[in-house]
Structures are given as C-alpha cells and as structure tokens.
Coordinates of N, CA and C in Angstrom, one line a residue:
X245 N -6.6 -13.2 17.6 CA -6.4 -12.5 16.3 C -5.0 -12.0 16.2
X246 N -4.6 -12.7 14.8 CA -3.4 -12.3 14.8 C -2.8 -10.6 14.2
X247 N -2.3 -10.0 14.8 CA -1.8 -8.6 14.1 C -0.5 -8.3 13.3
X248 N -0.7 -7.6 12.4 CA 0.0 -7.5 11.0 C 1.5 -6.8 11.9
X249 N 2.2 -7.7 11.5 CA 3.4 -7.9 11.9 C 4.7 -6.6 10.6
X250 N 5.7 -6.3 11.1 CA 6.4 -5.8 10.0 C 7.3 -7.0 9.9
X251 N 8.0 -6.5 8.4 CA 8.9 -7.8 7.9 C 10.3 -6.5 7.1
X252 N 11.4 -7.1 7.0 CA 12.3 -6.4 6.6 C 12.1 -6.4 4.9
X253 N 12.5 -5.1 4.2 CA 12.2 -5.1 2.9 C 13.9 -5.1 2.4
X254 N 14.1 -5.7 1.4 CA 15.6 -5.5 1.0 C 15.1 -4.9 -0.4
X255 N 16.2 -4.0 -0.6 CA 16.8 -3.2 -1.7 C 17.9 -3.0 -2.5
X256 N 17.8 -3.3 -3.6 CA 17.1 -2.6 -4.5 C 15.5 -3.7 -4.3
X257 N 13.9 -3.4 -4.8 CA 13.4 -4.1 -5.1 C 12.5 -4.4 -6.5
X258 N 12.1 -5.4 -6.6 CA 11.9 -6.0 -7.6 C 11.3 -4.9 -8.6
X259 N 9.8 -4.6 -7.8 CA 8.8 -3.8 -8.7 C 9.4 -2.4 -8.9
X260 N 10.2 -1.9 -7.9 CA 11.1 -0.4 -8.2 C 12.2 -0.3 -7.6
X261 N 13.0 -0.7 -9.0 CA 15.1 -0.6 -8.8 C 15.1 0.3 -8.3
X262 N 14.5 1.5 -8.5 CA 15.7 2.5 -7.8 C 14.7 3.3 -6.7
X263 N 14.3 2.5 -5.6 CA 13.9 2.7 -4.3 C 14.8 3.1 -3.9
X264 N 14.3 4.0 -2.6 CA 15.5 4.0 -1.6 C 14.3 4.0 -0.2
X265 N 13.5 3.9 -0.2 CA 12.7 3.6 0.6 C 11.6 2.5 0.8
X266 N 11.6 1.9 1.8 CA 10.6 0.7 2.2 C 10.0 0.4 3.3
X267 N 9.0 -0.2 3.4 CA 8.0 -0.7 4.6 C 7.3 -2.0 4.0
X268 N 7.2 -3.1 4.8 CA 6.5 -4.3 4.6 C 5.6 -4.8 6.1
X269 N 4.3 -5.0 5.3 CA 3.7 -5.7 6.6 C 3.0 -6.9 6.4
X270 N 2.6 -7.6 7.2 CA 2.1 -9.0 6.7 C 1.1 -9.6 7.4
X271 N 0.2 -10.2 7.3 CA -0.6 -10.9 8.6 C -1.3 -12.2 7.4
X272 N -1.7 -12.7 8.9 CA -1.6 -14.3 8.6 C -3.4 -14.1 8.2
X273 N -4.0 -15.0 7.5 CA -5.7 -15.4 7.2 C -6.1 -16.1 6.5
X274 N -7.3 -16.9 7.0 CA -7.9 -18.1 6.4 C -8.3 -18.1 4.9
X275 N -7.5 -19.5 4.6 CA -7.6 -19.2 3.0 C -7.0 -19.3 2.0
X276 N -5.9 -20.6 1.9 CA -5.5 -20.9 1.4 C -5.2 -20.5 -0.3
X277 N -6.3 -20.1 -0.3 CA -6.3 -20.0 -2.1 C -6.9 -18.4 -2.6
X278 N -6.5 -17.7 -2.1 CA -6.7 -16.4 -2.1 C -5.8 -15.6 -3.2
X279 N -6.2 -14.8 -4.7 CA -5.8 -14.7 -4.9 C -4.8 -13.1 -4.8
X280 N -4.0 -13.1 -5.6 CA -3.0 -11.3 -4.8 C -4.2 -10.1 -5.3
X281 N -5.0 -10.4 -6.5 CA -6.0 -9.5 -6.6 C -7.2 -9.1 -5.6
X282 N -7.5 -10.0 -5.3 CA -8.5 -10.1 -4.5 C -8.1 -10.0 -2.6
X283 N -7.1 -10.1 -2.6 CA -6.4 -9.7 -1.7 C -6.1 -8.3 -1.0
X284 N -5.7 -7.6 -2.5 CA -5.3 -6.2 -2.5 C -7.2 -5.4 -2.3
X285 N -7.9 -5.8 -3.4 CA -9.0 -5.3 -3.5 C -9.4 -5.4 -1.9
X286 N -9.6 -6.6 -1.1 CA -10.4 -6.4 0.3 C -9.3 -5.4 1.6
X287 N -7.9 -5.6 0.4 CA -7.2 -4.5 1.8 C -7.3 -3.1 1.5
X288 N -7.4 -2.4 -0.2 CA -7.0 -1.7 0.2 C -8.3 -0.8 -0.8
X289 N -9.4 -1.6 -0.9 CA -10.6 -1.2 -1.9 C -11.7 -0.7 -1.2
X290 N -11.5 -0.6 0.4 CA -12.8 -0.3 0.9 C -12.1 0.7 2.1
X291 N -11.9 1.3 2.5 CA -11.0 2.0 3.6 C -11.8 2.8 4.4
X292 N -11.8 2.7 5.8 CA -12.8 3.2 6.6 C -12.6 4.5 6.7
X293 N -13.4 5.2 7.4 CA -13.7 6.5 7.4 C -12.9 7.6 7.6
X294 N -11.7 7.1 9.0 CA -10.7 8.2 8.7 C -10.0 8.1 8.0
X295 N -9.6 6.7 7.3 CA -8.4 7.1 6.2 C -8.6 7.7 5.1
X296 N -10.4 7.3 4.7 CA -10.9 8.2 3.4 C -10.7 9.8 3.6
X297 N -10.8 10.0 5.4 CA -11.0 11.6 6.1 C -9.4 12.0 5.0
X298 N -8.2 11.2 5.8 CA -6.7 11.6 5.9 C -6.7 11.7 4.2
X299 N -7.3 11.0 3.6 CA -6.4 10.6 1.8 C -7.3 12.0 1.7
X300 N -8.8 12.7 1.8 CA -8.8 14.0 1.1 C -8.2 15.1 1.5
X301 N -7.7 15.0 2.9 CA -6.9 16.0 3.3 C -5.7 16.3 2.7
X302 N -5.0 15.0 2.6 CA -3.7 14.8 1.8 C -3.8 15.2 0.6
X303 N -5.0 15.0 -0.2 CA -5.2 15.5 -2.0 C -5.5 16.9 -2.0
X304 N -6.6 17.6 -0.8 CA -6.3 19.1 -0.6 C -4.6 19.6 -1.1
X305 N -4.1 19.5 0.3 CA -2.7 20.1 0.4 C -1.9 19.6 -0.9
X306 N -2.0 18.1 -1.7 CA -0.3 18.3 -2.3 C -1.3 18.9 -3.7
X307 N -2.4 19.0 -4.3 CA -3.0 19.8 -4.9 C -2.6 21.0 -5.2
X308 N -2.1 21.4 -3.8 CA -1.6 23.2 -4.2 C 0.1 23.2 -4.3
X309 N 0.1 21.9 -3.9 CA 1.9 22.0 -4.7 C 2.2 21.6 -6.0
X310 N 0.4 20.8 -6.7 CA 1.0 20.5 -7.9 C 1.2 19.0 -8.3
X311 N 1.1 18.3 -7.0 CA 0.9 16.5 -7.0 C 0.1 16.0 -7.2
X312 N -0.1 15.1 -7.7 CA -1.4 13.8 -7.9 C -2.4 14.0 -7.0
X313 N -3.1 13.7 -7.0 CA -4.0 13.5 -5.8 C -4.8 11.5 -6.1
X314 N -5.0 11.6 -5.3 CA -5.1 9.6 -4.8 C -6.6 9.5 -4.2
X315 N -7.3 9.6 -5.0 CA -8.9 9.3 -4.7 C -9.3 8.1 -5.0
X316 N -10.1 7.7 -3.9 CA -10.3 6.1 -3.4 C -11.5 5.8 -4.5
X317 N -11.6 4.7 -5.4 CA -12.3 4.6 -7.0 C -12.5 3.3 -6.6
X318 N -14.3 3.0 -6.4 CA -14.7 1.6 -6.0 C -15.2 1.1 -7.4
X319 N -14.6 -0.6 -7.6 CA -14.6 -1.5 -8.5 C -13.8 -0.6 -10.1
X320 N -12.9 0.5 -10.1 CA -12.8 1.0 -11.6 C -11.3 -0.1 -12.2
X321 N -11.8 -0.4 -13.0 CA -11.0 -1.5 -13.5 C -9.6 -0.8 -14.3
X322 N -8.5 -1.4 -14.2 CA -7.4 -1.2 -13.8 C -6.8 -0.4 -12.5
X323 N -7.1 -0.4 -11.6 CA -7.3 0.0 -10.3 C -7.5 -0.7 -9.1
X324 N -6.9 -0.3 -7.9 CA -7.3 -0.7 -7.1 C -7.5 0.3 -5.7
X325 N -9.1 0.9 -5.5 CA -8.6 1.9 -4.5 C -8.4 3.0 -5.3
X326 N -7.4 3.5 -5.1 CA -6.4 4.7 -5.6 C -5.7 4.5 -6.0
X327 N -5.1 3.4 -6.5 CA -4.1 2.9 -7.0 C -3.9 2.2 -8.5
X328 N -3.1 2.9 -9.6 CA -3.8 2.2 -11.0 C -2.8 0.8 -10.5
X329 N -3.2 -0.3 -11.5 CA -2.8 -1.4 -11.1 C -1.2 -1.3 -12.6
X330 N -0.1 -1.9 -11.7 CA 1.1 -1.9 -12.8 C 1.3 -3.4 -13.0
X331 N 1.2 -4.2 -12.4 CA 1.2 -5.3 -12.7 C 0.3 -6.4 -12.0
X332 N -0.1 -7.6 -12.2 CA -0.6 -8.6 -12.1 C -0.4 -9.9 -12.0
X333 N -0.1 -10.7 -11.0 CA 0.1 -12.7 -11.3 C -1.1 -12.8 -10.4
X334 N -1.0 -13.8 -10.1 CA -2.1 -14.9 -9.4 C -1.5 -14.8 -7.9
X335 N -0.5 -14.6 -7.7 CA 0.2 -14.3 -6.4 C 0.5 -13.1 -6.0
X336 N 0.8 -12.1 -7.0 CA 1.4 -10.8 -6.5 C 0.7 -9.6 -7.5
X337 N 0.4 -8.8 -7.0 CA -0.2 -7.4 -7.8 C 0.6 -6.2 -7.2
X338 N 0.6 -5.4 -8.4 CA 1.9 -4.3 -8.0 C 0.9 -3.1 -8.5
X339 N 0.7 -2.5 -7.3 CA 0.2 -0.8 -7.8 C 0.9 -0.2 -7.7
X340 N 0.5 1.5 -8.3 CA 1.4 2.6 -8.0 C 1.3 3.7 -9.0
X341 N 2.4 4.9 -9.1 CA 2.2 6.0 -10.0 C 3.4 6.8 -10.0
X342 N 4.1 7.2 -10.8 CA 4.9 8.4 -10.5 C 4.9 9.5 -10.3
X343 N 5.4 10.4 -9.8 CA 5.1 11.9 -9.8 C 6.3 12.7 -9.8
X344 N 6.6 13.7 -9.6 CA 7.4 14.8 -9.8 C 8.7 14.5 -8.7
X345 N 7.8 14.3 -7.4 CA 8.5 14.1 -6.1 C 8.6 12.6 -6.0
X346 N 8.6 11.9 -6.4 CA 8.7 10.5 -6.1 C 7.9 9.1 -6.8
X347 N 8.4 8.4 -7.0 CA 7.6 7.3 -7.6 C 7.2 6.2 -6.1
X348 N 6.0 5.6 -6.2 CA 5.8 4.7 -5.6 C 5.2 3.0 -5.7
X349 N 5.3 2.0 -5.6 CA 4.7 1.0 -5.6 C 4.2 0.1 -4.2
X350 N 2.9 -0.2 -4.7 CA 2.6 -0.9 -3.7 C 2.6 -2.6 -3.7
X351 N 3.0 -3.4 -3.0 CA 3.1 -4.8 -3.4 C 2.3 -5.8 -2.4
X352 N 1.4 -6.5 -3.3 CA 0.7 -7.3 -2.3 C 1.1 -8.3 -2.9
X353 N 1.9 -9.1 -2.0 CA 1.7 -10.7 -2.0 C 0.7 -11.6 -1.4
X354 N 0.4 -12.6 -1.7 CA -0.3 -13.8 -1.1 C 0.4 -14.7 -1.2
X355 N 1.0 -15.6 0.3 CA 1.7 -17.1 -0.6 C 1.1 -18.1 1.0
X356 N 1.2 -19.2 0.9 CA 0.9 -20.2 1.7 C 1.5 -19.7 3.2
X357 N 0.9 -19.9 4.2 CA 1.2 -20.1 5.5 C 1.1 -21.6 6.0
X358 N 2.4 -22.2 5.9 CA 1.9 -23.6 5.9 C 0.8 -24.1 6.5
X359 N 0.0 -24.6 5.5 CA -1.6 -25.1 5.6 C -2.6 -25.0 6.6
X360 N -2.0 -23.3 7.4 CA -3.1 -22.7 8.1 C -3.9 -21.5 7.2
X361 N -3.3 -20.9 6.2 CA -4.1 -20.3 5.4 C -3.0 -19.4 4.5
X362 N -3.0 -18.3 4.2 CA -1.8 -17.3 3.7 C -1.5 -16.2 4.5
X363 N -0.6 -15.9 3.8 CA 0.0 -14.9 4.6 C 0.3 -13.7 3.5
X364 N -0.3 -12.5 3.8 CA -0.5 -11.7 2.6 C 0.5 -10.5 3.2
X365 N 0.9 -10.2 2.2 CA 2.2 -8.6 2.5 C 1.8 -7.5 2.0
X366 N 1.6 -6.3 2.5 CA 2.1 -5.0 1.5 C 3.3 -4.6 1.8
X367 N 4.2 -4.7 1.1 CA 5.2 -3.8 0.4 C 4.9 -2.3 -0.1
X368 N 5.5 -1.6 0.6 CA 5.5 -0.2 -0.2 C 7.1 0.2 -0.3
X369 N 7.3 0.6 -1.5 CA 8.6 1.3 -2.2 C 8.5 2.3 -2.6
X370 N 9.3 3.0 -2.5 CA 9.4 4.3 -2.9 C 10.8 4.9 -3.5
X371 N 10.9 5.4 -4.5 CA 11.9 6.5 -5.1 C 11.9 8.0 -5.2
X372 N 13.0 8.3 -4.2 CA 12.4 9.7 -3.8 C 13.0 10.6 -4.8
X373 N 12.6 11.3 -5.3 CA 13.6 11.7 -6.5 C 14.5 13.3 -6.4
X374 N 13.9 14.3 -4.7 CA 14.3 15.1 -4.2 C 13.8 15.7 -2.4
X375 N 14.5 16.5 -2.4 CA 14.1 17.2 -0.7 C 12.3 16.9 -0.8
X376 N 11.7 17.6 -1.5 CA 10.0 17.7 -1.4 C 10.1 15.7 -1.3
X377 N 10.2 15.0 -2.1 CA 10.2 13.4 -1.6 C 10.6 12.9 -0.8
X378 N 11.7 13.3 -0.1 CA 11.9 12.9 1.3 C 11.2 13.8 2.4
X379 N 11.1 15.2 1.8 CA 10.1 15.5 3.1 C 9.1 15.3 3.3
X380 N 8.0 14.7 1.9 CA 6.9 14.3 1.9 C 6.7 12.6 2.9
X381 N 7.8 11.7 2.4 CA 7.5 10.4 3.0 C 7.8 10.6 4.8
X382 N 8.9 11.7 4.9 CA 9.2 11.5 6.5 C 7.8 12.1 7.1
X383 N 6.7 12.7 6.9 CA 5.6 13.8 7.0 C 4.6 12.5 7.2
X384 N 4.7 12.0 5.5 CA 3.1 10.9 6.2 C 3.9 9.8 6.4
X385 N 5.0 9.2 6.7 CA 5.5 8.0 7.4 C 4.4 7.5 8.9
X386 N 4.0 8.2 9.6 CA 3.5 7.5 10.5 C 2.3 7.0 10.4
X387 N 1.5 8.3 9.7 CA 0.4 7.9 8.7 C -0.1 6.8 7.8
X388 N 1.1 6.7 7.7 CA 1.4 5.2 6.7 C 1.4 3.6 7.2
X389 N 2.3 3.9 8.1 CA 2.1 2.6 9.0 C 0.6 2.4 9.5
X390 N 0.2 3.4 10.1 CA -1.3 3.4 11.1 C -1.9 2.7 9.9
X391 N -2.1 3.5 8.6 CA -3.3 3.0 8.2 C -2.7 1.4 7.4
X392 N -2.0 1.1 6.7 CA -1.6 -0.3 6.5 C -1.6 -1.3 7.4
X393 N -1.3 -1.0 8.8 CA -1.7 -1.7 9.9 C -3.2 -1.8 10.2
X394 N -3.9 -1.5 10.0 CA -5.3 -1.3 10.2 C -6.1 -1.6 8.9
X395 N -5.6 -1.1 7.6 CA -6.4 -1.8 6.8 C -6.0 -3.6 6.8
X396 N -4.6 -3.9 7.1 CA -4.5 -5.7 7.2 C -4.9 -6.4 8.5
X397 N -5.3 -5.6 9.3 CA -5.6 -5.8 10.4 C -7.1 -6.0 10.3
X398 N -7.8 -5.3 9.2 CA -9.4 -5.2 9.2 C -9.5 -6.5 8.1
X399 N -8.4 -7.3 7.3 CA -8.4 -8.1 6.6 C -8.3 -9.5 7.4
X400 N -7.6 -9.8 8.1 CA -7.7 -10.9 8.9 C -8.5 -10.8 10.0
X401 N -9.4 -9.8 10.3 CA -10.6 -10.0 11.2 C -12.1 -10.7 10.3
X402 N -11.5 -10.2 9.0 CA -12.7 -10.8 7.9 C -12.4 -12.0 7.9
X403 N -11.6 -12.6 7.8 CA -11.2 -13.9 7.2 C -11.7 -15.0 8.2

C-alpha cells in the first residue's frame, strides 16, 4: 500500500492569489478514470470518527471567537463534506470559504499515473489575513497533516 506522499506547493496559487500558506499531498489509486468530484467526495465526504470528534471540537472553540464553524454535510449539494464547492472540472474541484481570519481552499486534483491508475492531490491554501490566521493555522497545522494523510490514505486502501 502506497502512502500519501507530500509534494511541494508553489505560490502564488491558482485557486488563491494571495496565499501565503500551503500543503499538498498525493497518493497513487486504481482507476484511471476517476473523476476530481468524486474523488474529493470519497476523500473528504465520509471522515472517520476522530476527525468528526476534532472538526466539533474545533467549531466549539472558534464559535466563541466568532468563526465559521465546518460541519461535516453528507451528500448536500454544492458541497463537499464541509466544504461549499467553488469550483468544478472533470479533473479538479476547488473547495473552501472565507472568513475574518483567513481565507482557505482546498484543491483536489486527479490526473493519470502513467497507466497504473491516478494520482489524486489535496492542495490546501491559505490566506492569512492577520496574527489570529497565522495563529490559527500554526495551532491546527499538525492536525492538518494527520488528518489529510489518513483521509488519502483511507482512499487508496479503497481503491
């Protein structure tokens, strides 16, 4: 089994010019013809138990500061997960939302793994727009990784 590898993100990026923050991960799975929707939906539409635990903990707390809160919404259309959907191709879907402290997107690619299946990416970007956004991302940064590694990790054990 192969495990979701990181990949370098360059900036500025596509879905959000004015990032100053990034993380990409990728893993390999059978399947040539997998679309970015359908992709994102099995990575990031069904989340096991502690991450559903961490995302209410996290809506608790930034709740009393006054942030979004990101509640996991199975099959609600323009969405994915928690995430409203901002854009759409056949290869790439771009979630995300802005907020006070920061704007975010998330980016799933699918593209060919030469003719052993694809190779699917999340991209996350971020624009931090003050101290509360950089102290927020340095806070769940580890957080972040764990669970994106594990939800792409729980995707090519499916495949």
């Amino acid at each position: 089994m192969a495990l979701a590898k990181a990949e370098i993100v360059t900036l500025p990026h596509p879905a959000l010019p004015a990032a100053d923050w990034a993380d990409c991960y990728v893993v390999s799975v059978k399947g040539a013809d997998m679309r970015a929707i359908d992709a994102a939906r099995r990575v990031l539409g069904s989340a096991p138990g502690w991450v559903r635990s961490l995302l209410a903990l996290r809506n608790r707390l930034v709740g009393l500061v006054g942030l979004k809160s990101a509640e996991l919404k199975v099959g609600t259309a323009g969405s994915v997960g928690a995430f409203p959907i901002v854009s759409e191709s056949n290869g790439q879907v771009v979630l995300g939302f802005d907020d006070k402290h920061l704007d975010f997107r998330i980016v799933v690619d699918v593209r060919p793994d030469g003719g052993q299946g694809s190779l699917v990416a999340v991209t996350t970007v971020v624009a931090r727009h003050n101290a509360g956004g950089r102290a927020y991302i340095a806070l769940i940064t580890p957080f972040h990784k764990a669970i994106v590694r594990s939800l792409l990790n729980r995707l090519e054990a499916k495949s």
